[in-house]
PDB file of C-alpha atoms in Angstrom:
ATOM      1  CA  MET Y   1       2.121 -20.622 -19.669  1.00 48.00           C
ATOM      2  CA  THR Y   2      -1.266 -18.789 -17.746  1.00 60.00           C
ATOM      3  CA  GLN Y   3      -2.315 -15.597 -19.289  1.00 86.00           C
ATOM      4  CA  ALA Y   4      -2.622 -13.178 -16.610  1.00 97.00           C
ATOM      5  CA  GLU Y   5      -3.109  -8.697 -17.355  1.00 97.00           C
ATOM      6  CA  LEU Y   6      -2.759  -6.306 -14.869  1.00 98.00           C
ATOM      7  CA  THR Y   7      -3.882  -3.229 -15.834  1.00 95.00           C
ATOM      8  CA  LEU Y   8      -2.044  -0.210 -14.536  1.00 95.00           C
ATOM      9  CA  SER Y   9      -1.294   3.138 -14.087  1.00 90.00           C
ATOM     10  CA  SER Y  10       1.753   5.784 -14.374  1.00 91.00           C
ATOM     11  CA  LYS Y  11       4.877   3.974 -12.704  1.00 95.00           C
ATOM     12  CA  THR Y  12       6.205   7.636 -11.651  1.00 95.00           C
ATOM     13  CA  TYR Y  13       3.023   8.464  -9.697  1.00 95.00           C
ATOM     14  CA  SER Y  14       0.393   5.307  -8.766  1.00 94.00           C
ATOM     15  CA  ALA Y  15       1.111   3.994  -5.605  1.00 96.00           C
ATOM     16  CA  TRP Y  16      -1.556   1.024  -5.900  1.00 96.00           C
ATOM     17  CA  SER Y  17      -0.230   0.103  -9.687  1.00 96.00           C
ATOM     18  CA  LEU Y  18       3.018  -0.225  -7.783  1.00 98.00           C
ATOM     19  CA  ARG Y  19       1.909  -2.282  -4.620  1.00 98.00           C
ATOM     20  CA  GLY Y  20      -0.644  -4.434  -7.040  1.00 98.00           C
ATOM     21  CA  TRP Y  21       2.383  -5.791  -9.511  1.00 99.00           C
ATOM     22  CA  LEU Y  22       4.869  -6.039  -6.430  1.00 99.00           C
ATOM     23  CA  LEU Y  23       2.394  -8.240  -5.066  1.00 99.00           C
ATOM     24  CA  CYS Y  24       2.073 -10.599  -8.453  1.00 99.00           C
ATOM     25  CA  LYS Y  25       5.947 -10.390  -8.156  1.00 99.00           C
ATOM     26  CA  LEU Y  26       5.985 -12.221  -4.451  1.00 99.00           C
ATOM     27  CA  ALA Y  27       3.622 -14.858  -6.335  1.00 98.00           C
ATOM     28  CA  GLY Y  28       5.349 -15.597  -8.939  1.00 98.00           C
ATOM     29  CA  LEU Y  29       2.942 -14.921 -11.423  1.00 98.00           C
ATOM     30  CA  GLU Y  30       4.133 -13.535 -14.778  1.00 97.00           C
ATOM     31  CA  VAL Y  31       1.498 -10.419 -16.213  1.00 98.00           C
ATOM     32  CA  THR Y  32       1.453  -8.736 -19.279  1.00 97.00           C
ATOM     33  CA  GLU Y  33       1.232  -4.997 -17.987  1.00 96.00           C
ATOM     34  CA  ARG Y  34      -1.666  -3.092 -19.722  1.00 94.00           C
ATOM     35  CA  VAL Y  35      -1.157   0.290 -18.857  1.00 91.00           C
ATOM     36  CA  VAL Y  36      -3.877   3.229 -18.862  1.00 86.00           C
ATOM     37  CA  GLU Y  37      -3.667   6.524 -17.753  1.00 69.00           C
ATOM     38  CA  ASN Y  38      -6.316   7.290 -14.726  1.00 52.00           C
ATOM     39  CA  ASP Y  39      -7.675  10.344 -16.341  1.00 51.00           C
ATOM     40  CA  ALA Y  40     -11.041  11.534 -17.977  1.00 44.00           C
ATOM     41  CA  SER Y  41     -10.119  10.167 -21.636  1.00 47.00           C
ATOM     42  CA  ASN Y  42      -9.809   7.134 -20.299  1.00 45.00           C
ATOM     43  CA  ARG Y  43     -12.287   6.378 -18.069  1.00 44.00           C
ATOM     44  CA  ALA Y  44     -14.625   4.635 -20.391  1.00 43.00           C
ATOM     45  CA  GLU Y  45     -11.609   2.466 -20.956  1.00 44.00           C
ATOM     46  CA  LEU Y  46     -11.192   2.172 -16.977  1.00 44.00           C
ATOM     47  CA  LEU Y  47     -15.443   1.427 -16.573  1.00 41.00           C
ATOM     48  CA  LEU Y  48     -15.208  -1.344 -18.541  1.00 47.00           C
ATOM     49  CA  LEU Y  49     -12.543  -2.726 -17.016  1.00 46.00           C
ATOM     50  CA  SER Y  50     -13.254  -2.759 -13.818  1.00 47.00           C
ATOM     51  CA  PRO Y  51     -16.326  -0.939 -12.167  1.00 47.00           C
ATOM     52  CA  SER Y  52     -14.558   1.143  -9.638  1.00 46.00           C
ATOM     53  CA  VAL Y  53     -12.695   2.771 -12.236  1.00 48.00           C
ATOM     54  CA  LEU Y  54      -9.754   2.150 -10.017  1.00 75.00           C
ATOM     55  CA  VAL Y  55      -5.965   0.437 -10.429  1.00 86.00           C
ATOM     56  CA  PRO Y  56      -4.163  -1.632 -10.538  1.00 95.00           C
ATOM     57  CA  ARG Y  57      -6.851  -5.222 -12.080  1.00 95.00           C
ATOM     58  CA  LEU Y  58      -5.592  -8.172 -12.239  1.00 97.00           C
ATOM     59  CA  THR Y  59      -7.308 -10.957 -14.687  1.00 96.00           C
ATOM     60  CA  HIS Y  60      -6.576 -14.306 -14.437  1.00 97.00           C
ATOM     61  CA  GLU Y  61      -8.583 -17.565 -15.646  1.00 95.00           C
ATOM     62  CA  GLY Y  62     -11.682 -15.918 -15.867  1.00 94.00           C
ATOM     63  CA  ALA Y  63     -10.992 -13.875 -12.294  1.00 96.00           C
ATOM     64  CA  SER Y  64     -11.609 -10.041 -12.481  1.00 95.00           C
ATOM     65  CA  VAL Y  65      -9.341  -8.747  -9.752  1.00 96.00           C
ATOM     66  CA  TRP Y  66      -9.549  -4.962  -8.307  1.00 93.00           C
ATOM     67  CA  ASP Y  67      -7.741  -3.480  -4.876  1.00 94.00           C
ATOM     68  CA  THR Y  68      -4.068  -4.118  -3.755  1.00 97.00           C
ATOM     69  CA  LEU Y  69      -5.683  -6.431  -0.465  1.00 97.00           C
ATOM     70  CA  ALA Y  70      -8.179  -8.453  -2.470  1.00 98.00           C
ATOM     71  CA  ILE Y  71      -5.635  -8.625  -5.369  1.00 98.00           C
ATOM     72  CA  ALA Y  72      -3.211 -10.101  -2.288  1.00 99.00           C
ATOM     73  CA  GLU Y  73      -5.218 -12.436  -0.526  1.00 98.00           C
ATOM     74  CA  TYR Y  74      -6.161 -14.168  -4.075  1.00 99.00           C
ATOM     75  CA  LEU Y  75      -2.823 -14.721  -5.562  1.00 99.00           C
ATOM     76  CA  ASN Y  76      -1.651 -16.186  -1.744  1.00 98.00           C
ATOM     77  CA  GLU Y  77      -4.788 -18.928  -1.815  1.00 98.00           C
ATOM     78  CA  LEU Y  78      -2.869 -19.554  -5.782  1.00 97.00           C
ATOM     79  CA  TYR Y  79      -0.143 -19.522  -4.547  1.00 98.00           C
ATOM     80  CA  PRO Y  80       0.426 -20.463  -0.689  1.00 97.00           C
ATOM     81  CA  GLN Y  81       4.178 -22.531  -1.762  1.00 98.00           C
ATOM     82  CA  ALA Y  82       4.907 -18.790  -2.201  1.00 98.00           C
ATOM     83  CA  GLY Y  83       4.718 -17.683   1.326  1.00 98.00           C
ATOM     84  CA  MET Y  84       3.723 -14.066   0.391  1.00 99.00           C
ATOM     85  CA  TYR Y  85       2.413 -14.103   4.106  1.00 99.00           C
ATOM     86  CA  PRO Y  86       4.642 -15.586   6.900  1.00 99.00           C
ATOM     87  CA  ALA Y  87       4.928 -19.227   7.993  1.00 98.00           C
ATOM     88  CA  ASP Y  88       4.042 -18.735  11.618  1.00 98.00           C
ATOM     89  CA  ARG Y  89      -0.193 -17.704  12.749  1.00 98.00           C
ATOM     90  CA  ILE Y  90       0.817 -14.730  15.263  1.00 99.00           C
ATOM     91  CA  ALA Y  91       3.285 -13.044  12.204  1.00 99.00           C
ATOM     92  CA  ARG Y  92       1.077 -13.643   9.770  1.00 99.00           C
ATOM     93  CA  ALA Y  93      -2.000 -12.277  11.978  1.00 99.00           C
ATOM     94  CA  HIS Y  94       1.024  -9.316  12.205  1.00 99.00           C
ATOM     95  CA  CYS Y  95       1.562  -9.397   8.414  1.00 99.00           C
ATOM     96  CA  ARG Y  96      -2.437  -8.800   7.775  1.00 99.00           C
ATOM     97  CA  ALA Y  97      -3.637  -6.632   9.779  1.00 99.00           C
ATOM     98  CA  ILE Y  98      -0.591  -3.646   9.275  1.00 99.00           C
ATOM     99  CA  SER Y  99      -1.085  -4.362   5.200  1.00 99.00           C
ATOM    100  CA  GLY Y 100      -4.989  -3.734   6.262  1.00 98.00           C
ATOM    101  CA  GLU Y 101      -3.702  -0.317   8.328  1.00 98.00           C
ATOM    102  CA  ILE Y 102      -1.697   0.844   5.984  1.00 98.00           C
ATOM    103  CA  HIS Y 103      -4.928   0.065   2.619  1.00 97.00           C
ATOM    104  CA  SER Y 104      -6.970   1.818   4.401  1.00 96.00           C
ATOM    105  CA  GLY Y 105      -5.643   4.999   6.317  1.00 95.00           C
ATOM    106  CA  PHE Y 106      -2.636   7.384   6.104  1.00 97.00           C
ATOM    107  CA  THR Y 107      -4.687  10.065   3.801  1.00 95.00           C
ATOM    108  CA  ASN Y 108      -3.195  13.018   5.363  1.00 96.00           C
ATOM    109  CA  LEU Y 109       0.780  10.839   4.573  1.00 97.00           C
ATOM    110  CA  ARG Y 110      -0.302  10.194   1.012  1.00 95.00           C
ATOM    111  CA  SER Y 111      -1.943  13.454   0.087  1.00 94.00           C
ATOM    112  CA  ALA Y 112       0.705  15.803   1.737  1.00 96.00           C
ATOM    113  CA  LEU Y 113       3.350  12.952   0.574  1.00 96.00           C
ATOM    114  CA  PRO Y 114       1.986  12.180  -3.239  1.00 95.00           C
ATOM    115  CA  MET Y 115       3.941   9.864  -4.931  1.00 96.00           C
ATOM    116  CA  ASN Y 116       6.573  10.407  -7.346  1.00 96.00           C
ATOM    117  CA  LEU Y 117       9.261   8.343  -8.593  1.00 97.00           C
ATOM    118  CA  LYS Y 118      11.707  11.017 -10.944  1.00 95.00           C
ATOM    119  CA  VAL Y 119      12.529  13.647  -8.273  1.00 94.00           C
ATOM    120  CA  ARG Y 120      14.440  14.025  -4.518  1.00 94.00           C
ATOM    121  CA  HIS Y 121      13.940  17.153  -2.756  1.00 95.00           C
ATOM    122  CA  LYS Y 122      16.503  17.753  -0.240  1.00 91.00           C
ATOM    123  CA  THR Y 123      14.320  19.874   2.008  1.00 91.00           C
ATOM    124  CA  PHE Y 124      10.297  20.159   1.827  1.00 93.00           C
ATOM    125  CA  PRO Y 125       7.835  21.514   3.914  1.00 93.00           C
ATOM    126  CA  ILE Y 126       5.698  18.530   5.391  1.00 93.00           C
ATOM    127  CA  PHE Y 127       2.180  19.279   5.965  1.00 92.00           C
ATOM    128  CA  SER Y 128       2.313  18.799  10.102  1.00 93.00           C
ATOM    129  CA  GLY Y 129      -1.288  16.870   9.825  1.00 93.00           C
ATOM    130  CA  ALA Y 130       0.873  14.133   8.694  1.00 97.00           C
ATOM    131  CA  LYS Y 131       3.179  13.919  11.381  1.00 97.00           C
ATOM    132  CA  PRO Y 132       0.923  11.118  13.395  1.00 98.00           C
ATOM    133  CA  ASP Y 133       0.937   9.269  10.008  1.00 98.00           C
ATOM    134  CA  ILE Y 134       4.336   9.439   9.651  1.00 98.00           C
ATOM    135  CA  ASP Y 135       4.860   8.593  13.649  1.00 98.00           C
ATOM    136  CA  ARG Y 136       2.592   5.778  12.900  1.00 99.00           C
ATOM    137  CA  VAL Y 137       4.396   4.377  10.166  1.00 99.00           C
ATOM    138  CA  GLU Y 138       7.883   4.458  11.699  1.00 99.00           C
ATOM    139  CA  ALA Y 139       6.150   2.704  14.520  1.00 99.00           C
ATOM    140  CA  ILE Y 140       5.101  -0.436  12.451  1.00 99.00           C
ATOM    141  CA  TRP Y 141       8.495  -0.229  11.037  1.00 99.00           C
ATOM    142  CA  GLN Y 142      10.184  -0.395  14.055  1.00 99.00           C
ATOM    143  CA  GLU Y 143       8.016  -3.051  16.102  1.00 99.00           C
ATOM    144  CA  CYS Y 144       8.391  -5.767  12.781  1.00 99.00           C
ATOM    145  CA  LEU Y 145      12.028  -5.279  12.456  1.00 99.00           C
ATOM    146  CA  SER Y 146      13.239  -5.725  16.121  1.00 98.00           C
ATOM    147  CA  THR Y 147      10.897  -8.530  16.612  1.00 99.00           C
ATOM    148  CA  TYR Y 148      11.366 -10.801  13.182  1.00 99.00           C
ATOM    149  CA  GLY Y 149      14.950  -9.458  12.695  1.00 98.00           C
ATOM    150  CA  GLY Y 150      14.788  -7.883   9.274  1.00 98.00           C
ATOM    151  CA  PRO Y 151      16.036  -7.325   7.024  1.00 99.00           C
ATOM    152  CA  PHE Y 152      12.162  -6.736   5.645  1.00 99.00           C
ATOM    153  CA  LEU Y 153       9.164  -6.260   7.884  1.00 99.00           C
ATOM    154  CA  PHE Y 154       8.838 -10.104   8.349  1.00 99.00           C
ATOM    155  CA  GLY Y 155      12.559 -11.616   8.569  1.00 99.00           C
ATOM    156  CA  ASP Y 156      14.601 -12.277   5.813  1.00 98.00           C
ATOM    157  CA  ARG Y 157      12.244 -12.397   2.643  1.00 98.00           C
ATOM    158  CA  PRO Y 158       9.486  -9.628   1.895  1.00 99.00           C
ATOM    159  CA  THR Y 159       5.739 -10.432   2.310  1.00 99.00           C
ATOM    160  CA  ILE Y 160       3.275  -9.133   1.611  1.00 99.00           C
ATOM    161  CA  ALA Y 161       3.488  -5.919   4.059  1.00 99.00           C
ATOM    162  CA  ASP Y 162       6.720  -4.846   2.596  1.00 99.00           C
ATOM    163  CA  ALA Y 163       4.868  -4.574  -0.729  1.00 99.00           C
ATOM    164  CA  MET Y 164       1.651  -2.991   1.233  1.00 99.00           C
ATOM    165  CA  PHE Y 165       4.690  -0.285   2.560  1.00 99.00           C
ATOM    166  CA  ALA Y 166       6.240   0.074  -0.329  1.00 99.00           C
ATOM    167  CA  PRO Y 167       5.163   3.537  -1.526  1.00 98.00           C
ATOM    168  CA  VAL Y 168       5.758   4.579   1.698  1.00 99.00           C
ATOM    169  CA  THR Y 169       9.592   4.308   0.979  1.00 99.00           C
ATOM    170  CA  GLN Y 170       9.534   5.952  -1.615  1.00 98.00           C
ATOM    171  CA  ARG Y 171       8.168   8.433  -0.228  1.00 98.00           C
ATOM    172  CA  PHE Y 172      10.253   8.638   2.732  1.00 98.00           C
ATOM    173  CA  LEU Y 173      13.506   8.938   0.678  1.00 98.00           C
ATOM    174  CA  THR Y 174      11.580  11.241  -2.604  1.00 97.00           C
ATOM    175  CA  TYR Y 175      10.488  13.906   0.854  1.00 97.00           C
ATOM    176  CA  ALA Y 176      13.504  13.145   2.530  1.00 97.00           C
ATOM    177  CA  VAL Y 177      11.383  12.296   5.408  1.00 97.00           C
ATOM    178  CA  PRO Y 178      14.006  12.446   8.406  1.00 96.00           C
ATOM    179  CA  CYS Y 179      13.280   8.918  10.064  1.00 97.00           C
ATOM    180  CA  SER Y 180      15.372   7.030  12.234  1.00 98.00           C
ATOM    181  CA  PRO Y 181      18.463   4.880  11.656  1.00 98.00           C
ATOM    182  CA  GLN Y 182      16.545   1.896  10.838  1.00 98.00           C
ATOM    183  CA  SER Y 183      13.942   3.564   9.320  1.00 99.00           C
ATOM    184  CA  ALA Y 184      15.945   4.689   6.862  1.00 98.00           C
ATOM    185  CA  LEU Y 185      18.019   1.294   6.515  1.00 99.00           C
ATOM    186  CA  TYR Y 186      14.573  -0.800   5.830  1.00 99.00           C
ATOM    187  CA  CYS Y 187      13.644   2.616   2.931  1.00 99.00           C
ATOM    188  CA  THR Y 188      17.389   1.226   1.706  1.00 99.00           C
ATOM    189  CA  THR Y 189      16.587  -2.668   1.750  1.00 99.00           C
ATOM    190  CA  VAL Y 190      13.120  -1.948  -0.159  1.00 99.00           C
ATOM    191  CA  THR Y 191      14.554  -0.112  -2.702  1.00 99.00           C
ATOM    192  CA  GLU Y 192      17.434  -2.758  -3.669  1.00 99.00           C
ATOM    193  CA  TRP Y 193      14.928  -5.174  -3.629  1.00 99.00           C
ATOM    194  CA  ALA Y 194      14.722  -6.678  -7.573  1.00 99.00           C
ATOM    195  CA  PRO Y 195      11.005  -5.985  -7.981  1.00 99.00           C
ATOM    196  CA  MET Y 196      11.681  -2.692  -6.399  1.00 99.00           C
ATOM    197  CA  ALA Y 197      15.062  -1.625  -8.758  1.00 98.00           C
ATOM    198  CA  GLU Y 198      13.099  -3.081 -12.002  1.00 98.00           C
ATOM    199  CA  TRP Y 199       9.829  -0.812 -11.000  1.00 98.00           C
ATOM    200  CA  LEU Y 200      11.955   2.344 -10.365  1.00 98.00           C
ATOM    201  CA  ASP Y 201      13.873   2.190 -13.546  1.00 98.00           C
ATOM    202  CA  ALA Y 202      11.058   1.587 -15.902  1.00 97.00           C
ATOM    203  CA  ALA Y 203       9.457   4.435 -13.825  1.00 96.00           C
ATOM    204  CA  ARG Y 204      12.294   6.955 -15.078  1.00 94.00           C
ATOM    205  CA  ALA Y 205      11.884   5.506 -18.241  1.00 94.00           C
ATOM    206  CA  GLU Y 206       8.530   7.024 -18.425  1.00 91.00           C
ATOM    207  CA  PRO Y 207       8.134  10.408 -20.305  1.00 86.00           C
ATOM    208  CA  GLU Y 208       8.627  13.458 -18.447  1.00 65.00           C
ATOM    209  CA  GLU Y 209       5.587  14.742 -20.235  1.00 54.00           C
ATOM    210  CA  MET Y 210       2.647  13.279 -18.899  1.00 52.00           C
ATOM    211  CA  ALA Y 211      -1.028  13.969 -19.151  1.00 49.00           C
ATOM    212  CA  GLU Y 212      -1.940  15.507 -15.411  1.00 47.00           C
ATOM    213  CA  LEU Y 213      -3.037  11.759 -12.988  1.00 44.00           C
ATOM    214  CA  GLU Y 214      -6.291  11.211 -11.112  1.00 39.00           C
ATOM    215  CA  VAL Y 215      -4.568   8.658  -9.436  1.00 41.00           C
ATOM    216  CA  GLU Y 216      -5.244   7.224  -5.557  1.00 42.00           C
ATOM    217  CA  PHE Y 217      -1.938   8.215  -4.030  1.00 41.00           C
TER     218      PHE Y 217
END
């Protein structure tokens, strides 16, 4: 079996680690996990692992790949049979576009609603600047679900886009973000997706007291 290693940060707080891990699951690539807290004391180790000091970082057959979209494209190239993108050309272009959008944007949403998989807030004051990001996320979801029929964004099986938006579904649940029934159902679908459920179990098992993390939310 090919040896592959995925360097991660906290499963409770690191949205990018979650995305990279889900992408490996989508591809069917078995990885050994290496958990490194992204704080000052571990910065030297992270520099040795990845020049960007960011996680996730995948090492596989001599290749070193960091950045979630780079990991997605690398895995799709190696495992085209995994169906990480939709088969249809137009749907595939759509999937790439929204995956790129969530990768590069939504800064206010990230800062206002940081990922935390251990808590559920019944009421949480959401920064008004995050509202346009929330509205845009919902618009993306509703367009995809209406166009491709659900329950995932591009039909009956998850794609790269679902891996990229998975942390956002958990933010919506953590902070009880008001959303449409269609969006709420999608959040449930992602939460019940077997790899996501596995990650959630691992996050709940992490120590309650953790060093302050400087993760890329």
